[in-house]
XYZ file of C-alpha atoms in Angstrom:
637
model
C -11.618 -46.682 -11.682
C -11.452 -43.547 -13.847
C -11.374 -40.290 -11.937
C -14.557 -38.248 -12.280
C -14.270 -34.799 -13.806
C -13.557 -31.848 -11.555
C -16.647 -29.982 -10.428
C -16.746 -26.303 -9.425
C -19.337 -25.864 -6.710
C -21.300 -22.621 -6.416
C -21.338 -21.443 -2.817
C -23.338 -18.233 -3.097
C -24.666 -15.918 -5.798
C -22.017 -14.296 -7.956
C -21.618 -10.547 -7.256
C -23.213 -8.261 -9.777
C -20.966 -6.754 -12.449
C -19.304 -3.591 -11.286
C -19.459 -4.593 -7.622
C -16.428 -3.051 -5.931
C -16.975 -4.551 -2.540
C -18.949 -1.670 -1.028
C -22.204 -2.222 0.736
C -25.249 -1.022 -1.225
C -26.213 0.882 1.943
C -23.097 3.026 1.635
C -24.192 6.016 -0.434
C -22.085 7.669 -3.118
C -21.858 10.916 -1.180
C -20.945 9.148 2.052
C -18.088 7.453 0.213
C -17.093 10.790 -1.361
C -16.979 12.496 2.038
C -15.069 9.558 3.516
C -12.517 9.753 0.699
C -11.901 13.433 1.501
C -10.629 12.397 4.917
C -8.798 9.178 4.145
C -7.560 9.605 0.568
C -6.865 13.337 0.422
C -5.608 13.948 3.928
C -1.969 13.681 2.797
C -2.077 16.001 -0.210
C -4.307 18.367 1.809
C -1.523 19.184 4.254
C 1.104 19.920 1.605
C 0.287 23.682 1.613
C 1.667 23.786 5.158
C 5.212 23.401 3.861
C 5.413 22.948 0.047
C 5.535 26.619 -1.037
C 7.684 27.633 1.927
C 10.297 24.919 1.318
C 10.323 25.551 -2.446
C 10.997 29.263 -2.014
C 13.590 28.615 0.700
C 15.411 26.343 -1.756
C 15.132 28.914 -4.555
C 16.177 31.931 -2.460
C 18.927 30.165 -0.575
C 17.768 30.025 3.023
C 16.997 33.305 4.786
C 16.834 35.603 1.746
C 13.512 37.083 0.637
C 12.158 35.591 -2.599
C 11.991 37.715 -5.738
C 8.790 38.187 -7.745
C 10.134 35.867 -10.451
C 10.704 33.179 -7.838
C 7.186 33.473 -6.437
C 5.564 33.361 -9.891
C 7.802 30.502 -11.006
C 7.289 28.311 -7.930
C 3.502 28.888 -7.743
C 3.261 28.084 -11.462
C 5.238 24.854 -11.010
C 3.012 23.792 -8.098
C -0.209 24.480 -10.016
C 0.959 22.558 -13.058
C 2.246 19.676 -10.933
C -1.288 19.394 -9.515
C -2.811 19.549 -13.006
C -0.425 17.197 -14.823
C 0.572 14.625 -12.206
C -2.445 14.427 -9.908
C -5.338 15.329 -12.218
C -4.290 13.954 -15.598
C -2.078 11.070 -14.553
C -3.610 9.708 -11.345
C -7.244 10.863 -11.241
C -8.009 10.393 -14.939
C -5.498 7.782 -16.166
C -3.955 5.590 -13.447
C -7.285 5.044 -11.702
C -8.532 3.379 -14.904
C -6.024 0.585 -14.202
C -8.088 -0.965 -11.433
C -7.893 -4.686 -10.804
C -11.540 -5.553 -10.117
C -11.908 -2.275 -8.212
C -8.585 -2.411 -6.346
C -5.584 -0.138 -6.836
C -1.998 0.193 -5.647
C 1.321 -1.120 -6.909
C 0.536 -4.833 -6.285
C -2.681 -4.519 -8.316
C -0.743 -2.940 -11.163
C 1.882 -5.695 -10.901
C -0.833 -8.364 -11.035
C -2.379 -6.767 -14.126
C 1.009 -6.525 -15.872
C 1.963 -10.089 -14.943
C -1.333 -11.428 -16.210
C -0.782 -10.009 -19.701
C 2.964 -10.743 -19.885
C 2.829 -14.304 -18.535
C 6.183 -16.046 -18.049
C 8.087 -13.148 -19.623
C 7.023 -10.753 -16.868
C 9.664 -11.576 -14.255
C 11.062 -8.046 -14.305
C 7.590 -6.750 -13.370
C 7.968 -8.396 -9.963
C 11.235 -6.505 -9.414
C 9.533 -3.224 -10.348
C 6.691 -4.109 -8.009
C 9.055 -4.797 -5.125
C 10.771 -1.437 -5.608
C 7.429 0.372 -5.862
C 6.077 -1.298 -2.707
C 9.298 -0.551 -0.823
C 9.202 3.128 -1.812
C 5.546 3.350 -0.775
C 6.590 2.116 2.672
C 9.243 4.854 2.763
C 6.549 7.420 1.989
C 4.262 5.909 4.647
C 6.974 6.332 7.277
C 7.939 9.912 6.374
C 4.425 11.335 5.806
C 3.175 11.109 9.421
C 6.450 12.512 10.747
C 6.657 15.562 8.455
C 2.914 16.293 8.490
C 2.480 16.338 12.264
C 5.754 18.203 12.855
C 4.845 20.910 10.316
C 1.505 21.557 12.025
C 2.726 21.541 15.611
C 5.581 23.886 14.649
C 2.883 26.512 14.057
C 2.672 26.848 17.839
C 5.963 28.736 17.698
C 4.162 31.525 15.845
C 1.633 31.801 18.674
C 4.423 32.238 21.211
C 8.105 31.131 21.213
C 7.463 29.636 24.657
C 5.886 26.623 22.908
C 9.119 25.686 21.081
C 10.423 23.141 23.666
C 7.086 21.302 23.499
C 6.937 20.828 19.713
C 8.838 17.530 19.650
C 7.177 15.778 22.640
C 3.725 16.954 21.543
C 4.316 15.639 18.002
C 5.391 12.264 19.394
C 2.311 12.077 21.642
C -0.011 12.814 18.705
C 1.640 10.181 16.513
C 1.479 7.500 19.197
C -2.221 8.289 19.692
C -2.866 8.041 15.943
C -1.344 4.572 15.606
C -3.092 3.437 18.786
C -6.568 3.974 17.268
C -5.914 2.127 13.994
C -7.492 -1.088 15.257
C -10.898 0.660 15.307
C -10.912 0.564 11.500
C -11.110 2.862 8.502
C -14.909 3.194 8.531
C -15.095 4.610 12.056
C -12.084 6.820 11.480
C -13.489 8.118 8.159
C -16.815 9.017 9.795
C -14.956 11.598 11.868
C -12.117 12.437 9.479
C -14.249 13.143 6.383
C -16.202 16.159 7.717
C -13.163 17.573 9.526
C -10.983 17.370 6.411
C -13.726 18.878 4.249
C -13.851 21.796 6.695
C -10.038 22.028 6.505
C -10.132 22.350 2.712
C -12.831 25.036 2.925
C -10.783 27.005 5.455
C -7.686 26.681 3.239
C -9.653 27.962 0.258
C -10.977 30.933 2.261
C -7.494 31.742 3.564
C -6.086 31.858 0.048
C -9.087 33.710 -1.363
C -8.805 36.410 1.299
C -5.281 37.294 0.095
C -5.742 37.102 -3.664
C -6.461 40.850 -3.662
C -2.978 41.475 -2.200
C -1.683 41.070 -5.745
C -4.117 39.769 -8.362
C -1.280 39.405 -10.850
C -0.512 36.061 -9.183
C -3.298 34.589 -11.358
C -0.813 34.780 -14.224
C 0.963 31.828 -12.566
C -1.476 29.594 -14.441
C 0.736 30.335 -17.445
C 3.298 27.462 -17.460
C 5.849 29.777 -19.074
C 6.583 31.248 -15.640
C 7.560 27.857 -14.268
C 9.694 26.957 -17.286
C 11.430 30.370 -17.225
C 12.170 29.978 -13.521
C 13.866 26.594 -14.083
C 15.894 27.847 -17.047
C 17.149 30.976 -15.275
C 17.964 29.680 -11.784
C 20.328 26.754 -12.397
C 20.938 24.490 -9.389
C 18.681 26.627 -7.184
C 15.867 25.967 -9.648
C 16.423 22.209 -9.461
C 16.497 22.312 -5.652
C 13.252 24.273 -5.680
C 11.760 21.762 -8.134
C 12.527 18.962 -5.685
C 10.608 20.864 -3.006
C 7.753 21.651 -5.424
C 7.102 17.919 -5.571
C 6.010 18.123 -1.933
C 2.774 19.639 -3.289
C 1.749 16.354 -4.929
C 2.795 13.880 -2.241
C -0.269 11.859 -1.467
C -1.244 11.370 -5.109
C -0.144 7.740 -4.907
C -2.551 7.282 -1.971
C -5.436 8.017 -4.385
C -4.593 4.833 -6.227
C -3.607 2.704 -3.233
C -6.852 3.540 -1.372
C -9.144 3.135 -4.402
C -10.506 -0.174 -3.106
C -11.728 1.493 0.078
C -14.002 4.046 -1.595
C -14.216 3.414 -5.347
C -13.067 5.400 -8.366
C -16.076 7.706 -8.825
C -16.282 9.094 -5.251
C -12.545 9.826 -5.264
C -12.792 11.671 -8.591
C -15.854 13.654 -7.475
C -14.052 14.799 -4.333
C -10.981 15.905 -6.317
C -12.782 18.025 -8.895
C -15.504 19.309 -6.567
C -13.434 20.352 -3.562
C -9.786 19.312 -3.321
C -8.260 20.827 -6.485
C -10.073 24.203 -6.207
C -9.150 24.537 -2.515
C -5.478 23.688 -3.094
C -5.178 26.055 -6.059
C -6.779 28.941 -4.140
C -4.514 28.405 -1.138
C -1.276 28.318 -3.158
C -2.366 31.372 -5.163
C -3.241 33.196 -1.933
C 0.141 32.386 -0.392
C 1.852 33.631 -3.556
C -0.162 36.882 -3.671
C 0.601 37.570 0.001
C 4.339 37.000 -0.516
C 4.367 39.323 -3.536
C 2.948 42.064 -1.296
C 4.720 41.049 1.941
C 7.966 39.135 1.252
C 8.855 39.367 4.955
C 6.162 36.744 5.719
C 8.363 34.067 4.183
C 8.911 32.478 7.615
C 5.580 30.627 7.492
C 3.314 31.856 4.683
C 0.572 29.307 5.321
C -0.279 30.306 8.875
C 0.277 34.002 8.159
C -2.624 33.887 5.681
C -4.884 34.122 8.715
C -5.393 36.991 11.208
C -3.594 36.803 14.568
C -6.796 35.934 16.444
C -7.263 32.844 14.249
C -3.687 31.621 14.552
C -4.149 29.246 17.498
C -7.387 27.713 16.119
C -5.654 27.222 12.757
C -2.686 25.482 14.401
C -5.094 23.152 16.207
C -7.084 22.488 13.010
C -3.844 21.914 11.066
C -2.709 19.431 13.699
C -5.937 17.477 13.317
C -5.582 17.674 9.515
C -2.044 16.277 9.626
C -3.164 13.393 11.794
C -5.748 12.684 9.103
C -3.053 13.023 6.413
C -1.088 10.308 8.125
C -4.178 8.106 8.039
C -4.173 8.107 4.234
C -0.800 6.394 3.927
C -1.366 4.116 6.934
C -4.588 2.830 5.362
C -2.818 2.417 2.032
C 0.020 0.521 3.705
C -2.388 -2.048 5.159
C -3.879 -2.628 1.694
C -0.469 -2.830 0.012
C 0.840 -5.268 2.651
C -2.106 -7.639 2.305
C -1.743 -7.695 -1.467
C 2.018 -8.270 -1.199
C 1.441 -11.231 1.143
C -1.057 -12.818 -1.215
C 1.328 -12.312 -4.144
C 4.083 -14.120 -2.228
C 6.306 -11.071 -1.668
C 5.979 -10.966 2.132
C 5.470 -13.601 4.829
C 2.028 -14.210 6.283
C 0.874 -11.737 8.925
C -2.340 -11.581 10.912
C -4.947 -9.457 9.130
C -8.073 -8.225 10.900
C -11.244 -7.075 9.190
C -12.525 -3.802 10.636
C -15.843 -3.689 8.778
C -18.566 -6.247 8.171
C -19.659 -4.528 4.944
C -16.583 -2.869 3.396
C -14.294 -5.624 2.089
C -11.201 -3.454 1.698
C -11.091 -2.176 5.271
C -8.474 -4.094 7.253
C -5.945 -3.677 10.043
C -2.561 -5.424 10.304
C -1.231 -5.072 13.871
C 2.404 -5.935 13.123
C 2.654 -3.414 10.274
C 0.958 -0.760 12.401
C 3.495 -1.020 15.224
C 6.497 -1.297 12.899
C 5.384 1.925 11.220
C 5.037 3.650 14.591
C 8.567 2.682 15.650
C 9.997 3.935 12.340
C 8.036 7.207 12.472
C 9.104 7.940 16.049
C 12.718 7.233 15.061
C 12.515 9.759 12.196
C 10.941 12.464 14.366
C 13.648 12.084 17.008
C 16.400 11.932 14.369
C 15.386 14.955 12.221
C 13.506 17.054 14.838
C 11.917 19.480 12.301
C 9.740 19.388 9.199
C 12.314 21.343 7.168
C 14.988 18.734 7.898
C 12.572 15.950 6.924
C 11.513 17.695 3.695
C 14.796 16.694 2.073
C 14.047 13.031 2.767
C 10.516 13.143 1.423
C 10.671 13.572 -2.333
C 12.803 10.604 -3.390
C 10.371 7.992 -2.070
C 7.354 9.581 -3.746
C 8.999 10.368 -7.098
C 10.537 6.899 -7.279
C 7.159 5.293 -6.605
C 5.536 7.441 -9.303
C 8.194 6.487 -11.866
C 7.534 2.795 -11.133
C 3.774 3.376 -11.501
C 4.245 5.080 -14.883
C 6.439 2.217 -16.137
C 3.933 -0.456 -15.104
C 1.076 1.624 -16.507
C 2.745 1.617 -19.937
C 2.749 -2.210 -19.900
C -0.905 -2.346 -18.834
C -1.991 0.208 -21.455
C -0.100 -1.600 -24.200
C -0.924 -5.214 -23.346
C -4.141 -5.119 -21.302
C -5.930 -2.114 -22.806
C -4.702 -3.050 -26.309
C -3.295 0.384 -27.056
C -0.639 0.508 -29.754
C 2.910 0.889 -28.342
C 3.132 4.324 -29.976
C -0.109 5.529 -28.392
C 0.834 4.153 -24.971
C 4.235 5.846 -25.183
C 2.739 9.125 -26.424
C 0.334 9.262 -23.468
C 2.571 7.987 -20.670
C 6.075 9.124 -21.693
C 5.395 12.825 -20.906
C 4.392 11.925 -17.339
C 7.419 9.662 -17.008
C 9.712 12.414 -18.297
C 8.301 14.970 -15.848
C 8.689 12.541 -12.935
C 12.250 11.651 -13.933
C 13.078 15.371 -13.843
C 11.524 15.588 -10.369
C 13.467 12.464 -9.331
C 16.735 14.038 -10.547
C 15.948 17.201 -8.593
C 15.273 15.216 -5.429
C 18.464 13.187 -5.926
C 20.395 16.383 -5.101
C 19.148 15.911 -1.518
C 20.653 12.448 -1.192
C 23.103 13.401 1.558
C 20.662 15.758 3.300
C 18.044 13.156 4.211
C 17.312 11.504 0.869
C 19.261 8.476 2.051
C 16.451 7.624 4.507
C 13.790 6.350 2.053
C 16.488 4.733 -0.109
C 17.840 2.832 2.895
C 14.332 1.768 3.914
C 13.534 0.779 0.340
C 16.753 -1.219 -0.111
C 16.106 -3.129 3.110
C 12.525 -3.943 2.113
C 13.449 -4.990 -1.437
C 16.137 -7.287 0.023
C 13.564 -8.786 2.402
C 10.961 -9.299 -0.347
C 13.461 -10.796 -2.782
C 14.783 -13.101 -0.039
C 11.270 -14.240 0.850
C 10.321 -14.893 -2.770
C 13.582 -16.692 -3.583
C 13.606 -18.675 -0.333
C 10.000 -19.761 -0.806
C 10.851 -20.967 -4.327
C 13.823 -22.974 -2.999
C 11.662 -24.563 -0.295
C 9.060 -25.474 -2.939
C 11.810 -27.000 -5.132
C 13.138 -29.065 -2.231
C 9.657 -30.301 -1.352
C 9.025 -31.182 -5.003
C 12.375 -33.015 -5.185
C 11.306 -35.270 -2.326
C 7.841 -35.680 -3.717
C 5.878 -38.872 -3.988
C 3.270 -38.627 -6.781
C -0.180 -38.580 -5.243
C -1.455 -41.255 -7.673
C 1.289 -43.691 -6.548
C 0.663 -42.989 -2.854
C -3.108 -43.422 -3.049
C -2.795 -46.806 -4.782
C -0.268 -47.993 -2.210
C -2.261 -46.690 0.768
C -5.565 -48.189 -0.363
C -4.091 -51.597 -1.200
C -2.013 -51.927 1.976
C -2.898 -52.923 5.511
C -2.983 -49.381 6.942
C -5.520 -48.957 9.743
C -8.526 -46.752 8.994
C -9.612 -44.081 11.460
C -13.159 -42.748 11.289
C -13.849 -39.232 10.056
C -12.440 -36.903 7.417
C -8.912 -35.411 7.385
C -7.785 -32.399 5.359
C -4.146 -32.253 4.223
C -2.849 -28.951 2.855
C -0.432 -29.104 -0.063
C 1.352 -26.572 -2.224
C 1.380 -28.923 -5.223
C -1.836 -30.841 -5.938
C -0.021 -33.571 -7.887
C 2.260 -34.441 -4.953
C 1.503 -36.227 -1.707
C 1.359 -33.743 1.195
C 4.234 -34.249 3.630
C 1.852 -34.394 6.586
C -0.102 -37.231 4.937
C 3.042 -39.236 4.193
C 4.437 -38.839 7.704
C 1.091 -39.602 9.304
C 0.895 -42.948 7.491
C 4.606 -43.671 7.959
C 4.810 -42.970 11.688
C 1.238 -43.415 12.960
C 0.312 -46.247 10.547
C -3.181 -44.849 10.165
C -5.302 -43.423 7.358
C -8.641 -41.678 7.792
C -11.752 -43.088 6.197
C -11.943 -40.020 3.931
C -9.028 -37.753 3.016
C -9.104 -34.350 1.345
C -5.979 -33.133 -0.452
C -6.469 -29.362 -0.244
C -4.656 -26.920 -2.506
C -5.035 -23.171 -1.898
C -4.585 -20.931 -4.946
C -4.078 -17.164 -4.832
C -5.295 -15.635 -8.078
C -4.105 -12.366 -9.610
C -7.633 -11.021 -9.138
C -8.580 -9.016 -6.035
C -11.505 -11.338 -5.274
C -12.770 -14.658 -6.601
C -16.542 -14.987 -7.069
C -18.005 -17.377 -4.509
C -19.481 -19.461 -7.315
C -15.948 -20.208 -8.526
C -14.316 -20.573 -5.109
C -14.134 -24.368 -4.664
C -13.356 -27.087 -7.200
C -13.751 -30.743 -6.162
C -12.152 -33.670 -7.996
C -12.854 -37.114 -6.479
C -10.001 -39.607 -6.934
C -11.544 -42.589 -5.157
C -13.841 -43.395 -2.258
C -10.990 -42.537 0.131
C -9.246 -39.564 -1.513
C -10.617 -36.306 -2.919
C -8.683 -33.365 -4.350
C -10.087 -29.945 -3.508
C -8.851 -26.597 -4.836
C -9.859 -23.398 -3.029
C -9.231 -20.085 -4.795
C -8.842 -16.693 -3.123
C -8.118 -13.256 -4.564
C -5.103 -11.273 -3.407
C -7.338 -8.807 -1.516
C -9.263 -11.509 0.365
C -8.679 -12.847 3.849
C -8.496 -16.653 3.355
C -10.943 -18.627 5.495
C -10.723 -22.336 4.681
C -13.376 -23.686 7.100
C -15.935 -21.197 5.735
C -15.099 -22.045 2.123
C -15.322 -25.798 2.751
C -18.567 -25.444 4.702
C -20.109 -23.457 1.830
C -19.058 -26.276 -0.530
C -20.945 -28.871 1.513
C -18.234 -30.264 3.799
C -19.039 -30.806 7.472
C -16.538 -28.153 8.608
C -16.808 -28.667 12.416
C -15.982 -32.370 11.996
C -12.849 -31.871 9.869
C -9.317 -32.402 11.158
C -6.605 -30.366 9.426
C -3.089 -31.737 9.022
C -0.301 -29.270 8.204
C 3.429 -29.634 7.726
C 5.569 -27.638 10.173
C 8.846 -27.065 8.342
C 12.063 -26.832 10.339
C 14.408 -24.759 8.150
C 18.180 -25.168 8.433
C 20.659 -22.833 6.636
C 22.907 -24.495 4.080
C 25.602 -22.953 1.815
C 24.696 -25.383 -0.996
C 21.077 -24.450 -1.693
C 21.348 -21.383 -3.935
C 21.354 -18.434 -1.521
C 24.189 -17.029 0.628
C 24.050 -18.171 4.256
C 23.163 -14.640 5.464
C 20.152 -14.682 3.146
C 19.225 -18.180 4.365
C 19.245 -16.849 7.928
C 17.140 -13.836 6.929
C 14.580 -16.079 5.237
C 14.446 -18.412 8.240
C 13.944 -15.450 10.597
C 11.103 -14.169 8.421
C 9.540 -17.641 8.243
C 9.636 -17.968 12.033
C 8.015 -14.559 12.426
C 5.267 -15.395 9.926
C 1.769 -16.141 11.166
C 1.056 -19.878 11.429
C -0.743 -21.337 8.440
C -3.565 -22.535 10.697
C -4.131 -19.030 12.024
C -3.721 -17.402 8.618
C -6.320 -19.695 7.023
C -8.651 -19.320 10.047
C -8.382 -23.012 10.999
C -9.573 -23.615 14.602
C -6.622 -24.451 16.865
C -8.343 -27.547 18.269
C -8.762 -28.905 14.725
C -5.167 -28.398 13.516
C -2.442 -31.063 13.723
C 1.106 -30.072 12.724
C 3.760 -32.611 11.702
C 7.388 -31.484 11.439
C 9.755 -31.850 8.496
C 13.364 -30.631 8.178
C 14.384 -28.719 5.049
C 17.872 -27.422 4.235
C 17.851 -24.011 2.619
């Protein structure tokens, strides 16, 4: 009999255009305030160390900075905030949203969609960008918390022995509360961080009168002159200047949590003015009192306010760490859905905000890495050298992918795309070169982390492709199998069975082995193929496609976006299947390393270890344990 045409079943009303996943009950200003805490926490703590480290690099350690140095460094910081954060990220990069979502994987998905089969190199760029973001996510909590707690030494030197253990205790507490979710954390973090920015602005404003000539630092000529006249010291200072814009990539990665407009409103209404005032105030104070070079941020405030400011800064740095932790969860989920990382358990932390998730394994891995860095480097100054390479590298990758998206997806001419994006890329390559001078002073840390993660992602992607090829090589066409099974004397069991397959034209291994070894076929059989689209979310109306083959066999395709948490029973129930009565059959692959399959044996072993650590398919797709049947199959890889 001819196969009926495939039918896409609507399962619920399609979301309205422009829906970014936020509940209508969540007001614009609530999202704006929440973004202040989650998105801008990282860049909001840069004044603690950015100017100090830049001037230390320029002046050569313990020497007092000259007026030219102060003007030059403050000018470079202001223009880094204007060019990189404001123009590039807030106004340009945030336009490249993938159905409301941001981050490197979203940019990769957009670029891949427009390049098609010729976009293989985009995946490599994406892997490097994701790996460098992880490096940033590990270093940010360590340097932020250390820099704040070190302020206790200004209160009294007696606190010095307690800086390290107190920093570790704060970090462990931060990672311990992640399971409560972004929404609950943002409710507290937003107002506190807004207060932090106001206090920073007041601190800077109170010292502008120390030397009002610092306002001339808005003239970029001071920054350019400083770089031209200070040689290697200028480049070293430039690498430290980049500390002022760390956290800009979190704006894009966290866009799905709050939306583009609230993040932009927060930047122009509060964040940029507060940062500019604080850096100008630090510069004016140092022009009048060069001896305060030891810690210009905390010395903006009177002695009676020092301890409260250290406590507030500590809270602010905990919040800063939250920005990259939240972004890491989003990036990891997208990378899993794009096939760059193995499956891991993902928990939703909000019933209304789709982007708010928690990944336990990533959370605890980050904690271990952060604690290791704190114990290894012991101070924020030592960690500062390790910081810039990860961030600048990630920004260079973003600019490269953005050029492809602007050219191919936005339909800009190549000349226009290059004219707009090349200046940002050039600036970031200069920053990257400056940070490369710190390679042997801590810069090796993010590069080592990045290399390890790229190796893992490439191994997972390549190994998964080899497994798919081996399965396809052994394949039995589904059309041949169904004819044989229906015409033979196989016993029929009552009920409906669901067999998952990676290739809808092939017979699932679990179905073949079930008939071969158990000599039984269910009365109705669903061949289920799960597709991950390069969209963040698939409209419910387009979720399920059903194609009947015969009275016994039906092909079903279920589509999910790369930001969604796949739930097969819910999707099938919405499409009219009796979900509680379904039995799910999955293939449990036993992987064996082989030198003849296309990867070195060490890479085979790495892939197998990652596959064993991956979350079971039944758990990942939310299949009830008492409804899942796994049948083993050996595969050489």
